Amino acid sequence: MSKLQISRADKFGMVLLVLAMVMPVAFLTTPPMVDILGHMGRFTLQTGLDQQPFLQHFYSFEWQIIGNLGTDLIVQLLHPLLGTVGATKLAVLLVPLFATTAIVTLSYQMHRRVTPFAILALALVFCLPFTWGFLNFSLAMSLALLAYVLWNYLGSGWCRTWVFVPISVIVWLCHTFGLAFLGILCTAEALARHCPSRKSLFDGLQATVRDCLPLLTPLIPMLMWRSSASGSGIDGWFDFQQKAGWLISIVRLHGEWTDKASAIALLAAICLGVFHRRVTVAPTIAVAASIALIAFLVLPRQIFGSVFADMRLAPYVAMLALLSFQDATLSARARTALMVAALAFLGFRLALTTHVYHDRERQLETHLAALTAIPEQARVATLVQIPCQSEWALPWFSHIGSVAITRKHAFANDQWANSSMNPLKVHFPAAGAYATDDRQLFFPGHCGMQPTLAQSLKALPVTAFTHVWIIGPSPKSFIGKDGLTLR
C-alpha cells in the first residue's frame, strides 16, 4: 500500500471531525454509562485500598496479567495527577478520539478521501457497548483500529513484525476482544494481498500466517491466565433471534423508535453499498467485514467471563462494512447528496448522544443526593430497579452503589466477583449472595419477572448492612421490613 498523503485542508477537516466526536463526553463530570460507575468504584479500591483499613475487611485487590486491564492501567498511572474520576474520564475520552482518528485515516488509506459511508461509520463509535460502559472493551477496539492503520502504513517486512510484537500485547492487555478484532483486520489484509497474487491457495494462506505471527505474542500470558481462571463459562450459542435484536440495537441509547430507525438507516446504507452497481469495495476491509460477520454469527452470548460477546461485535461488523465501500464511481451529484445525508445523520446522532449523556448525568446527581444520609464507612446494600427485559430503556444506574465507595469509602454490594476478568475480590460472608453484582437489581412489579423489590427485601440479610439504598420506586411505595427505617 502506498504511503498516505493528506492535504492541509483535509487534515483540518479531520481535526474538526475528531473534535465533534469527543463533544458528547468532553464535558461530563461523572460519566453515566451503565458499568462505568461500578468501574470507578473498583478503581477507588485499586488505588487506595491500602489506606482504607475499613474497606480491607471486605475487599482485596491483587494485580494479575489478564486481558482486561485497559482503563485499570491508565487509572493506576494517572490517578496521582488526575484522581480516580479524572483518569476514568480521560479513558472515556480516548475511545472516540482514537476510534475517530482511525476511521477517517482508514478511509483515506483505502479510498483517498473520507467517504459518506465512513461518516456514517463514525456514528457507531457511540454504539451500545460503549453506552453500556464496556470501557476496557471499547478502548481495546479503538486501539485495534489505530493499530490497523499503522499495520497498513508500515507494509510488510521486519519493521512491522517487530513493532507489532509489543502492540499486540498492549491491545490484549486492554481487552482480549481487541486482540481478536486486530487479528481479524490484519488477517483480512494479508489474505487480500497474498491469495490473489499466488497460484496456490496454500501458499497464500502460509504467507498470511507468517505475516500475522506477531499477533500471537500474547498467547503465552493468555494461556496462563485462562488456565488459572474460574467461572469462565460459555453459554448462548446460535440464538439468531437475539442476534437480529443486537443488529437493530447497535446504536441503542434512549428512544426506541429513534434508535431503531437510526440502526435501520445504517443497515440500509450497507445494503446500498452491497447492491448498488456503481459502489465498489476495498477488498481488505470487505474481507475483514466478512470474517467479522461470520464471527458475530458464531459467537455465543457469553465467553470467558464476558457477557454479550456477540452483541459487542455487532456494531463493528457494520463499521467495517461501511468503511469498505468506495463511492468514487458515483456521479459528483450523488456523492454530494450522500455526504450531506451522512453528515446530517452523524450530526443528529451526536446531538442526541450529547443530550442523553448529560441528561442521565443530571439524573445521576439527583439520585446521589441520598449519599448525604450515608456516613463514611457504611455498609450499603443498594437495590436498583431496572427496566423490564422487553423495554428499550437501558439500566443506567445499575452500579450507582459503587459511587458510595468513591465518595464515602463505604462498602457497596454491586461489584463484580469474576476471577476470570477482575483482580478485585469481595469478602463479605454475612451478606451472602447480596455481597456482589447482580443481586442489587430488581424488576418493576408489572414486568412479571423476578426478583421484585418485595422479594429482594425479603431475601436481603438486613443485619449485615447499615443502610439500604433503593433506586427507582417512590418512597410511598416502600415495602417495610423489620430492622429498616425509611429516611
Short mmCIF file of C-alpha atoms in Angstrom, two decimals:
data_model
loop_
_atom_site.label_atom_id
_atom_site.label_comp_id
_atom_site.label_asym_id
_atom_site.label_seq_id
_atom_site.Cartn_x
_atom_site.Cartn_y
_atom_site.Cartn_z
CA MET A 1 0.00 0.00 0.00
CA SER A 2 1.42 3.40 -0.95
CA LYS A 3 2.16 5.93 1.71
CA LEU A 4 -0.69 8.20 2.71
CA GLN A 5 -0.69 11.83 1.59
CA ILE A 6 -3.29 14.13 3.15
CA SER A 7 -3.70 17.77 2.15
CA ARG A 8 -3.71 20.55 4.72
CA ALA A 9 -7.41 21.24 4.11
CA ASP A 10 -8.25 17.57 4.60
CA LYS A 11 -6.22 17.45 7.81
CA PHE A 12 -8.20 20.44 9.08
CA GLY A 13 -11.43 18.63 8.24
CA MET A 14 -10.21 15.54 10.08
CA VAL A 15 -9.42 17.62 13.16
CA LEU A 16 -12.93 19.12 13.08
CA LEU A 17 -14.43 15.63 12.89
CA VAL A 18 -12.36 14.45 15.86
CA LEU A 19 -13.37 17.50 17.91
CA ALA A 20 -17.04 16.96 17.06
CA MET A 21 -16.83 13.30 18.01
CA VAL A 22 -15.43 13.93 21.50
CA MET A 23 -18.10 16.52 22.36
CA PRO A 24 -20.66 14.04 23.77
CA VAL A 25 -18.23 13.02 26.54
CA ALA A 26 -15.86 16.00 26.79
CA PHE A 27 -17.78 17.89 29.47
CA LEU A 28 -19.19 15.07 31.58
CA THR A 29 -18.33 15.32 35.27
CA THR A 30 -19.32 11.75 36.17
CA PRO A 31 -19.72 9.61 33.02
CA PRO A 32 -23.15 7.97 33.50
CA MET A 33 -22.65 4.95 31.20
CA VAL A 34 -24.09 1.82 32.81
CA ASP A 35 -21.00 -0.08 34.01
CA ILE A 36 -18.60 2.85 34.36
CA LEU A 37 -19.95 3.75 37.81
CA GLY A 38 -19.01 0.27 39.00
CA HIS A 39 -15.59 0.54 37.38
CA MET A 40 -14.91 3.81 39.21
CA GLY A 41 -15.69 2.09 42.49
CA ARG A 42 -13.19 -0.63 41.63
CA PHE A 43 -10.58 1.96 40.64
CA THR A 44 -11.02 3.63 44.03
CA LEU A 45 -10.26 0.31 45.70
CA GLN A 46 -7.42 -0.44 43.30
CA THR A 47 -5.62 2.82 44.04
CA GLY A 48 -6.47 3.45 47.70
CA LEU A 49 -7.34 0.19 49.44
CA ASP A 50 -4.04 0.14 51.35
CA GLN A 51 -5.09 3.40 53.03
CA GLN A 52 -8.59 2.21 53.98
CA PRO A 53 -8.48 -0.37 56.84
CA PHE A 54 -12.28 -0.48 56.94
CA LEU A 55 -12.59 -1.49 53.28
CA GLN A 56 -9.85 -4.10 53.67
CA HIS A 57 -12.36 -6.17 55.68
CA PHE A 58 -14.48 -6.53 52.54
CA TYR A 59 -12.19 -6.20 49.53
CA SER A 60 -8.79 -7.30 48.32
CA PHE A 61 -7.07 -6.35 45.09
CA GLU A 62 -4.31 -8.46 43.57
CA TRP A 63 -2.79 -7.45 40.26
CA GLN A 64 -2.64 -10.21 37.69
CA ILE A 65 -1.84 -10.27 34.00
CA ILE A 66 -5.22 -10.64 32.31
CA GLY A 67 -6.75 -9.44 29.07
CA ASN A 68 -8.99 -6.84 30.66
CA LEU A 69 -6.82 -4.08 32.14
CA GLY A 70 -7.00 -1.15 29.72
CA THR A 71 -8.55 1.54 31.89
CA ASP A 72 -7.21 -0.06 35.09
CA LEU A 73 -3.66 0.64 33.91
CA ILE A 74 -4.49 4.19 32.78
CA VAL A 75 -6.02 4.94 36.18
CA GLN A 76 -3.10 3.37 38.02
CA LEU A 77 -0.65 5.53 36.06
CA LEU A 78 -2.53 8.84 36.12
CA HIS A 79 -4.57 8.90 39.34
CA PRO A 80 -1.81 10.78 41.25
CA LEU A 81 -2.23 13.62 38.72
CA LEU A 82 -5.92 13.45 37.79
CA GLY A 83 -7.57 11.49 40.58
CA THR A 84 -9.57 8.33 40.02
CA VAL A 85 -12.56 10.04 38.41
CA GLY A 86 -10.38 12.30 36.26
CA ALA A 87 -8.33 9.38 34.96
CA THR A 88 -11.54 7.46 34.17
CA LYS A 89 -12.91 10.47 32.29
CA LEU A 90 -9.71 10.59 30.25
CA ALA A 91 -10.08 6.91 29.34
CA VAL A 92 -13.69 7.58 28.25
CA LEU A 93 -12.47 10.48 26.09
CA LEU A 94 -9.76 8.39 24.46
CA VAL A 95 -12.29 5.98 22.92
CA PRO A 96 -13.91 8.46 20.47
CA LEU A 97 -10.55 10.20 19.99
CA PHE A 98 -8.75 7.02 18.92
CA ALA A 99 -11.68 5.49 17.03
CA THR A 100 -12.47 8.65 15.03
CA THR A 101 -8.82 9.18 14.11
CA ALA A 102 -8.60 5.56 12.96
CA ILE A 103 -11.84 5.60 10.93
CA VAL A 104 -11.07 8.77 8.96
CA THR A 105 -7.46 7.71 8.38
CA LEU A 106 -8.55 4.26 7.20
CA SER A 107 -10.96 5.92 4.79
CA TYR A 108 -8.04 7.90 3.35
CA GLN A 109 -5.86 4.80 3.19
CA MET A 110 -8.48 2.79 1.33
CA HIS A 111 -10.25 5.45 -0.74
CA ARG A 112 -8.04 8.58 -0.72
CA ARG A 113 -10.85 10.57 0.86
CA VAL A 114 -13.37 10.45 3.68
CA THR A 115 -16.39 8.83 2.08
CA PRO A 116 -20.02 9.37 3.13
CA PHE A 117 -20.00 5.74 4.27
CA ALA A 118 -17.06 6.50 6.61
CA ILE A 119 -19.02 9.42 8.05
CA LEU A 120 -21.86 7.01 8.81
CA ALA A 121 -19.36 4.61 10.38
CA LEU A 122 -18.41 7.37 12.85
CA ALA A 123 -21.90 7.17 14.35
CA LEU A 124 -21.00 3.67 15.53
CA VAL A 125 -18.26 4.98 17.83
CA PHE A 126 -21.06 5.65 20.35
CA CYS A 127 -22.51 2.18 19.95
CA LEU A 128 -24.36 0.07 22.52
CA PRO A 129 -21.20 -1.49 24.09
CA PHE A 130 -19.77 1.98 24.75
CA THR A 131 -23.01 3.32 26.22
CA TRP A 132 -23.26 0.19 28.35
CA GLY A 133 -19.91 1.16 29.82
CA PHE A 134 -17.76 -1.69 28.48
CA LEU A 135 -14.81 0.66 28.78
CA ASN A 136 -11.86 -1.71 28.53
CA PHE A 137 -13.50 -3.39 25.56
CA SER A 138 -14.24 -0.08 23.79
CA LEU A 139 -10.73 1.20 24.44
CA ALA A 140 -9.20 -2.02 23.08
CA MET A 141 -11.35 -1.90 19.93
CA SER A 142 -10.37 1.71 19.23
CA LEU A 143 -6.70 0.83 19.78
CA ALA A 144 -7.08 -2.13 17.40
CA LEU A 145 -8.41 0.21 14.71
CA LEU A 146 -5.48 2.57 15.25
CA ALA A 147 -3.03 -0.32 15.19
CA TYR A 148 -4.51 -1.46 11.88
CA VAL A 149 -3.84 1.99 10.42
CA LEU A 150 -0.19 1.52 11.39
CA TRP A 151 -0.20 -2.04 10.01
CA ASN A 152 -1.26 -0.72 6.62
CA TYR A 153 1.20 2.17 6.73
CA LEU A 154 4.24 0.04 7.55
CA GLY A 155 3.54 -2.58 4.92
CA SER A 156 5.20 -5.97 5.02
CA GLY A 157 8.68 -6.50 6.39
CA TRP A 158 10.71 -6.93 9.56
CA CYS A 159 9.92 -3.45 10.85
CA ARG A 160 6.21 -4.24 11.09
CA THR A 161 6.95 -7.65 12.58
CA TRP A 162 8.89 -6.25 15.50
CA VAL A 163 6.62 -3.23 16.04
CA PHE A 164 3.54 -5.42 16.33
CA VAL A 165 5.02 -7.69 18.97
CA PRO A 166 4.53 -5.06 21.74
CA ILE A 167 1.42 -3.61 20.09
CA SER A 168 -0.35 -6.97 20.20
CA VAL A 169 0.47 -7.30 23.90
CA ILE A 170 -0.82 -3.78 24.65
CA VAL A 171 -4.09 -4.36 22.79
CA TRP A 172 -4.56 -7.73 24.54
CA LEU A 173 -3.90 -6.21 27.96
CA CYS A 174 -6.64 -3.67 27.27
CA HIS A 175 -9.11 -6.41 26.39
CA THR A 176 -8.85 -9.83 24.76
CA PHE A 177 -11.60 -8.91 22.32
CA GLY A 178 -9.45 -6.10 20.94
CA LEU A 179 -6.67 -8.53 20.03
CA ALA A 180 -9.17 -10.82 18.29
CA PHE A 181 -10.51 -7.82 16.34
CA LEU A 182 -6.99 -6.75 15.38
CA GLY A 183 -6.37 -10.33 14.26
CA ILE A 184 -9.43 -10.18 12.01
CA LEU A 185 -8.27 -6.90 10.45
CA CYS A 186 -4.67 -7.95 9.87
CA THR A 187 -5.58 -11.43 8.64
CA ALA A 188 -8.01 -9.92 6.14
CA GLU A 189 -5.33 -7.53 4.84
CA ALA A 190 -2.82 -10.35 4.45
CA LEU A 191 -5.37 -12.64 2.76
CA ALA A 192 -6.43 -9.94 0.31
CA ARG A 193 -2.78 -9.20 -0.51
CA HIS A 194 -1.37 -12.72 -0.76
CA CYS A 195 -4.09 -15.03 -2.05
CA PRO A 196 -4.95 -13.32 -5.39
CA SER A 197 -1.26 -12.97 -6.27
CA ARG A 198 -0.33 -16.63 -5.71
CA LYS A 199 -1.20 -19.64 -7.82
CA SER A 200 -1.58 -21.87 -4.78
CA LEU A 201 -4.15 -21.09 -2.09
CA PHE A 202 -1.96 -22.96 0.37
CA ASP A 203 0.97 -20.65 -0.40
CA GLY A 204 -1.27 -17.62 0.15
CA LEU A 205 -2.52 -18.94 3.48
CA GLN A 206 1.03 -19.78 4.53
CA ALA A 207 2.18 -16.24 3.74
CA THR A 208 -0.81 -14.85 5.65
CA VAL A 209 0.07 -16.88 8.74
CA ARG A 210 3.68 -15.73 8.51
CA ASP A 211 2.65 -12.06 8.35
CA CYS A 212 0.32 -12.40 11.34
CA LEU A 213 2.72 -14.28 13.64
CA PRO A 214 3.47 -11.15 15.76
CA LEU A 215 -0.19 -11.12 16.82
CA LEU A 216 0.33 -14.46 18.57
CA THR A 217 2.75 -12.91 21.06
CA PRO A 218 0.13 -12.62 23.87
CA LEU A 219 -0.74 -16.32 23.51
CA ILE A 220 1.57 -17.41 26.36
CA PRO A 221 0.24 -14.98 29.02
CA MET A 222 -3.28 -15.61 27.69
CA LEU A 223 -2.98 -19.37 28.22
CA MET A 224 -1.52 -18.84 31.70
CA TRP A 225 -4.40 -16.51 32.57
CA ARG A 226 -7.12 -18.80 31.24
CA SER A 227 -5.63 -21.89 32.93
CA SER A 228 -5.84 -20.22 36.34
CA ALA A 229 -9.23 -18.55 35.83
CA SER A 230 -12.50 -19.83 37.19
CA GLY A 231 -16.10 -19.05 36.38
CA SER A 232 -15.33 -18.76 32.67
CA GLY A 233 -18.42 -20.45 31.25
CA ILE A 234 -19.54 -20.33 27.63
CA ASP A 235 -23.25 -20.02 27.01
CA GLY A 236 -25.86 -18.88 24.48
CA TRP A 237 -24.94 -20.46 21.16
CA PHE A 238 -26.67 -19.63 17.87
CA ASP A 239 -29.56 -17.55 19.19
CA PHE A 240 -30.19 -15.87 15.86
CA GLN A 241 -33.33 -14.10 17.03
CA GLN A 242 -31.28 -12.34 19.69
CA LYS A 243 -28.51 -11.63 17.18
CA ALA A 244 -31.06 -9.89 14.96
CA GLY A 245 -32.04 -7.87 18.01
CA TRP A 246 -28.40 -6.88 18.56
CA LEU A 247 -28.14 -5.63 14.97
CA ILE A 248 -31.16 -3.39 15.40
CA SER A 249 -29.68 -2.21 18.73
CA ILE A 250 -26.23 -1.15 17.50
CA VAL A 251 -26.82 2.50 18.46
CA ARG A 252 -29.29 1.85 21.28
CA LEU A 253 -29.34 4.86 23.57
CA HIS A 254 -32.70 6.19 24.69
CA GLY A 255 -35.71 6.35 22.37
CA GLU A 256 -36.73 3.00 20.90
CA TRP A 257 -38.04 4.21 17.56
CA THR A 258 -35.32 6.82 17.10
CA ASP A 259 -32.58 4.30 17.82
CA LYS A 260 -34.16 1.57 15.68
CA ALA A 261 -34.68 4.00 12.79
CA SER A 262 -31.02 5.02 13.07
CA ALA A 263 -29.89 1.39 13.02
CA ILE A 264 -32.12 0.67 10.03
CA ALA A 265 -30.63 3.70 8.23
CA LEU A 266 -27.11 2.36 8.81
CA LEU A 267 -28.09 -1.14 7.69
CA ALA A 268 -29.81 0.35 4.63
CA ALA A 269 -26.59 2.20 3.77
CA ILE A 270 -24.77 -1.13 3.94
CA CYS A 271 -27.35 -2.70 1.63
CA LEU A 272 -26.91 0.24 -0.75
CA GLY A 273 -23.18 -0.36 -0.79
CA VAL A 274 -23.59 -4.09 -1.37
CA PHE A 275 -26.20 -3.96 -4.11
CA HIS A 276 -25.61 -0.65 -5.91
CA ARG A 277 -23.78 -1.47 -9.12
CA ARG A 278 -21.72 1.74 -9.03
CA VAL A 279 -20.47 1.30 -5.47
CA THR A 280 -17.32 -0.82 -5.26
CA VAL A 281 -15.49 -2.18 -2.25
CA ALA A 282 -11.93 -2.11 -0.91
CA PRO A 283 -11.02 -5.82 -0.77
CA THR A 284 -9.08 -5.74 2.52
CA ILE A 285 -11.85 -4.14 4.57
CA ALA A 286 -14.52 -6.15 2.77
CA VAL A 287 -12.77 -9.39 3.73
CA ALA A 288 -12.43 -8.12 7.33
CA ALA A 289 -16.15 -7.30 7.43
CA SER A 290 -16.98 -10.77 6.12
CA ILE A 291 -14.80 -12.50 8.73
CA ALA A 292 -16.27 -10.30 11.47
CA LEU A 293 -19.81 -11.14 10.32
CA ILE A 294 -19.05 -14.88 10.50
CA ALA A 295 -17.54 -14.39 13.97
CA PHE A 296 -20.67 -12.49 15.08
CA LEU A 297 -22.92 -15.31 13.87
CA VAL A 298 -20.79 -17.98 15.56
CA LEU A 299 -20.01 -16.23 18.85
CA PRO A 300 -22.09 -17.25 21.89
CA ARG A 301 -23.73 -14.79 24.22
CA GLN A 302 -21.10 -15.33 26.93
CA ILE A 303 -17.49 -16.43 26.60
CA PHE A 304 -14.66 -16.47 29.17
CA GLY A 305 -16.47 -14.21 31.63
CA SER A 306 -17.53 -11.61 29.03
CA VAL A 307 -21.30 -11.33 28.71
CA PHE A 308 -22.94 -10.11 25.50
CA ALA A 309 -19.93 -11.29 23.49
CA ASP A 310 -21.83 -11.34 20.19
CA MET A 311 -23.55 -8.04 20.91
CA ARG A 312 -20.17 -6.34 21.38
CA LEU A 313 -19.05 -7.26 17.88
CA ALA A 314 -22.26 -6.30 16.03
CA PRO A 315 -21.53 -2.55 15.63
CA TYR A 316 -18.01 -3.24 14.43
CA VAL A 317 -19.28 -5.57 11.70
CA ALA A 318 -21.41 -2.67 10.45
CA MET A 319 -18.49 -0.24 10.86
CA LEU A 320 -16.16 -2.38 8.73
CA ALA A 321 -18.82 -2.90 6.08
CA LEU A 322 -19.36 0.86 5.77
CA LEU A 323 -15.63 1.52 5.64
CA SER A 324 -15.23 -0.94 2.75
CA PHE A 325 -17.43 0.97 0.30
CA GLN A 326 -15.88 3.22 -2.36
CA ASP A 327 -18.00 5.98 -3.88
CA ALA A 328 -15.51 7.24 -6.48
CA THR A 329 -17.50 5.79 -9.39
CA LEU A 330 -20.69 7.59 -8.36
CA SER A 331 -21.56 10.89 -10.01
CA ALA A 332 -20.45 14.07 -8.27
CA ARG A 333 -24.08 14.92 -7.61
CA ALA A 334 -24.74 11.55 -5.96
CA ARG A 335 -21.58 11.80 -3.85
CA THR A 336 -22.60 15.27 -2.65
CA ALA A 337 -26.11 14.13 -1.78
CA LEU A 338 -24.75 11.13 0.12
CA MET A 339 -22.25 13.26 2.01
CA VAL A 340 -24.92 15.80 3.04
CA ALA A 341 -27.20 12.99 4.24
CA ALA A 342 -24.34 11.28 6.11
CA LEU A 343 -23.24 14.49 7.84
CA ALA A 344 -26.85 15.27 8.81
CA PHE A 345 -27.26 11.77 10.24
CA LEU A 346 -23.99 11.99 12.18
CA GLY A 347 -24.87 15.46 13.49
CA PHE A 348 -28.25 14.20 14.68
CA ARG A 349 -26.73 11.19 16.47
CA LEU A 350 -24.04 13.34 18.11
CA ALA A 351 -26.59 15.89 19.33
CA LEU A 352 -28.86 13.14 20.65
CA THR A 353 -25.98 11.31 22.35
CA THR A 354 -24.72 14.51 23.98
CA HIS A 355 -28.19 15.33 25.27
CA VAL A 356 -28.87 11.84 26.63
CA TYR A 357 -25.49 11.50 28.36
CA HIS A 358 -25.84 14.88 30.07
CA ASP A 359 -29.48 14.24 30.97
CA ARG A 360 -28.52 10.91 32.57
CA GLU A 361 -25.73 12.64 34.45
CA ARG A 362 -28.24 15.15 35.86
CA GLN A 363 -30.50 12.28 36.94
CA LEU A 364 -27.50 10.54 38.48
CA GLU A 365 -26.61 13.57 40.60
CA THR A 366 -30.23 13.77 41.77
CA HIS A 367 -30.04 10.17 43.00
CA LEU A 368 -26.63 10.78 44.57
CA ALA A 369 -28.17 13.37 46.92
CA ALA A 370 -29.07 10.32 49.03
CA LEU A 371 -25.38 9.98 49.91
CA THR A 372 -25.80 12.88 52.33
CA ALA A 373 -27.69 10.46 54.58
CA ILE A 374 -24.95 7.82 54.39
CA PRO A 375 -21.91 8.26 56.65
CA GLU A 376 -18.34 7.33 55.91
CA GLN A 377 -17.51 3.64 56.19
CA ALA A 378 -21.11 2.44 56.00
CA ARG A 379 -22.15 -0.96 54.71
CA VAL A 380 -24.57 -0.15 51.91
CA ALA A 381 -26.94 -2.58 50.22
CA THR A 382 -28.13 -0.94 47.02
CA LEU A 383 -31.34 -2.17 45.40
CA VAL A 384 -31.83 -0.72 41.91
CA GLN A 385 -34.93 -1.01 39.77
CA ILE A 386 -34.11 -1.82 36.15
CA PRO A 387 -36.41 -1.84 33.11
CA CYS A 388 -38.27 -4.96 32.03
CA GLN A 389 -36.29 -7.00 29.52
CA SER A 390 -38.93 -6.25 26.90
CA GLU A 391 -38.35 -2.50 27.31
CA TRP A 392 -35.85 -0.47 25.28
CA ALA A 393 -34.53 1.65 28.14
CA LEU A 394 -31.08 0.84 29.50
CA PRO A 395 -30.41 0.07 33.19
CA TRP A 396 -28.44 3.31 33.53
CA PHE A 397 -27.98 3.25 37.32
CA SER A 398 -27.30 -0.45 37.86
CA HIS A 399 -23.98 0.33 39.56
CA ILE A 400 -24.84 3.58 41.31
CA GLY A 401 -23.98 1.92 44.63
CA SER A 402 -20.29 1.96 43.76
CA VAL A 403 -20.33 5.75 43.93
CA ALA A 404 -20.60 5.23 47.70
CA ILE A 405 -17.19 3.54 47.51
CA THR A 406 -15.72 6.51 45.65
CA ARG A 407 -17.33 9.31 47.70
CA LYS A 408 -17.92 7.72 51.10
CA HIS A 409 -15.37 4.87 51.30
CA ALA A 410 -18.32 2.64 52.10
CA PHE A 411 -18.94 -0.99 51.23
CA ALA A 412 -21.23 -1.38 48.21
CA ASN A 413 -22.83 -4.61 47.05
CA ASP A 414 -22.62 -4.13 43.27
CA GLN A 415 -19.01 -5.02 42.46
CA TRP A 416 -18.27 -7.88 40.08
CA ALA A 417 -16.77 -11.04 41.56
CA ASN A 418 -15.41 -12.79 38.48
CA SER A 419 -11.88 -14.07 38.89
CA SER A 420 -11.52 -14.62 35.15
CA MET A 421 -12.00 -10.93 34.34
CA ASN A 422 -11.37 -8.98 37.53
CA PRO A 423 -8.45 -8.70 40.00
CA LEU A 424 -10.82 -7.44 42.73
CA LYS A 425 -12.10 -9.93 45.33
CA VAL A 426 -15.08 -9.37 47.64
CA HIS A 427 -15.09 -10.87 51.18
CA PHE A 428 -18.40 -10.38 53.00
CA PRO A 429 -19.87 -13.77 54.02
CA ALA A 430 -22.58 -12.17 56.18
CA ALA A 431 -24.11 -10.58 53.07
CA GLY A 432 -24.39 -13.92 51.28
CA ALA A 433 -25.40 -13.61 47.64
CA TYR A 434 -26.13 -9.91 48.18
CA ALA A 435 -22.44 -9.08 48.53
CA THR A 436 -21.84 -8.76 44.77
CA ASP A 437 -23.43 -8.00 41.42
CA ASP A 438 -26.15 -8.67 40.25
CA ARG A 439 -28.31 -9.21 43.31
CA GLN A 440 -28.66 -5.44 43.68
CA LEU A 441 -31.09 -5.44 40.73
CA PHE A 442 -34.86 -5.91 40.79
CA PHE A 443 -37.70 -5.54 38.29
CA PRO A 444 -40.91 -3.49 38.50
CA GLY A 445 -43.96 -5.46 39.55
CA HIS A 446 -45.66 -5.09 36.16
CA CYS A 447 -42.85 -6.98 34.40
CA GLY A 448 -43.88 -10.34 35.76
CA MET A 449 -40.19 -11.04 36.33
CA GLN A 450 -38.20 -11.86 39.43
CA PRO A 451 -36.97 -10.57 41.73
CA THR A 452 -39.29 -7.72 42.63
CA LEU A 453 -38.46 -5.20 45.34
CA ALA A 454 -40.53 -7.13 47.86
CA GLN A 455 -38.69 -10.36 47.06
CA SER A 456 -35.28 -8.66 47.26
CA LEU A 457 -36.07 -7.09 50.62
CA LYS A 458 -37.36 -10.40 51.95
CA ALA A 459 -34.14 -12.21 51.00
CA LEU A 460 -31.79 -9.40 51.99
CA PRO A 461 -29.72 -10.14 55.16
CA VAL A 462 -30.53 -6.79 56.73
CA THR A 463 -28.27 -7.14 59.75
CA ALA A 464 -25.20 -7.37 57.51
CA PHE A 465 -25.72 -3.79 56.31
CA THR A 466 -26.04 -0.39 57.93
CA HIS A 467 -28.03 1.18 55.10
CA VAL A 468 -30.32 0.03 52.28
CA TRP A 469 -30.37 2.41 49.31
CA ILE A 470 -33.34 1.89 46.99
CA ILE A 471 -33.24 3.43 43.50
CA GLY A 472 -36.40 3.62 41.44
CA PRO A 473 -39.70 3.31 43.33
CA SER A 474 -41.26 6.24 45.10
CA PRO A 475 -40.80 6.16 48.89
CA LYS A 476 -44.60 5.97 49.14
CA SER A 477 -44.46 2.51 47.61
CA PHE A 478 -41.77 1.36 50.05
CA ILE A 479 -42.43 -2.07 51.48
CA GLY A 480 -41.21 -2.14 55.05
CA LYS A 481 -39.24 -4.87 56.75
CA ASP A 482 -38.19 -5.43 60.34
CA GLY A 483 -34.95 -3.65 61.07
CA LEU A 484 -35.42 -0.97 58.35
CA THR A 485 -36.38 2.65 58.92
CA LEU A 486 -37.42 4.83 55.98
CA ARG A 487 -35.43 8.07 55.69
#
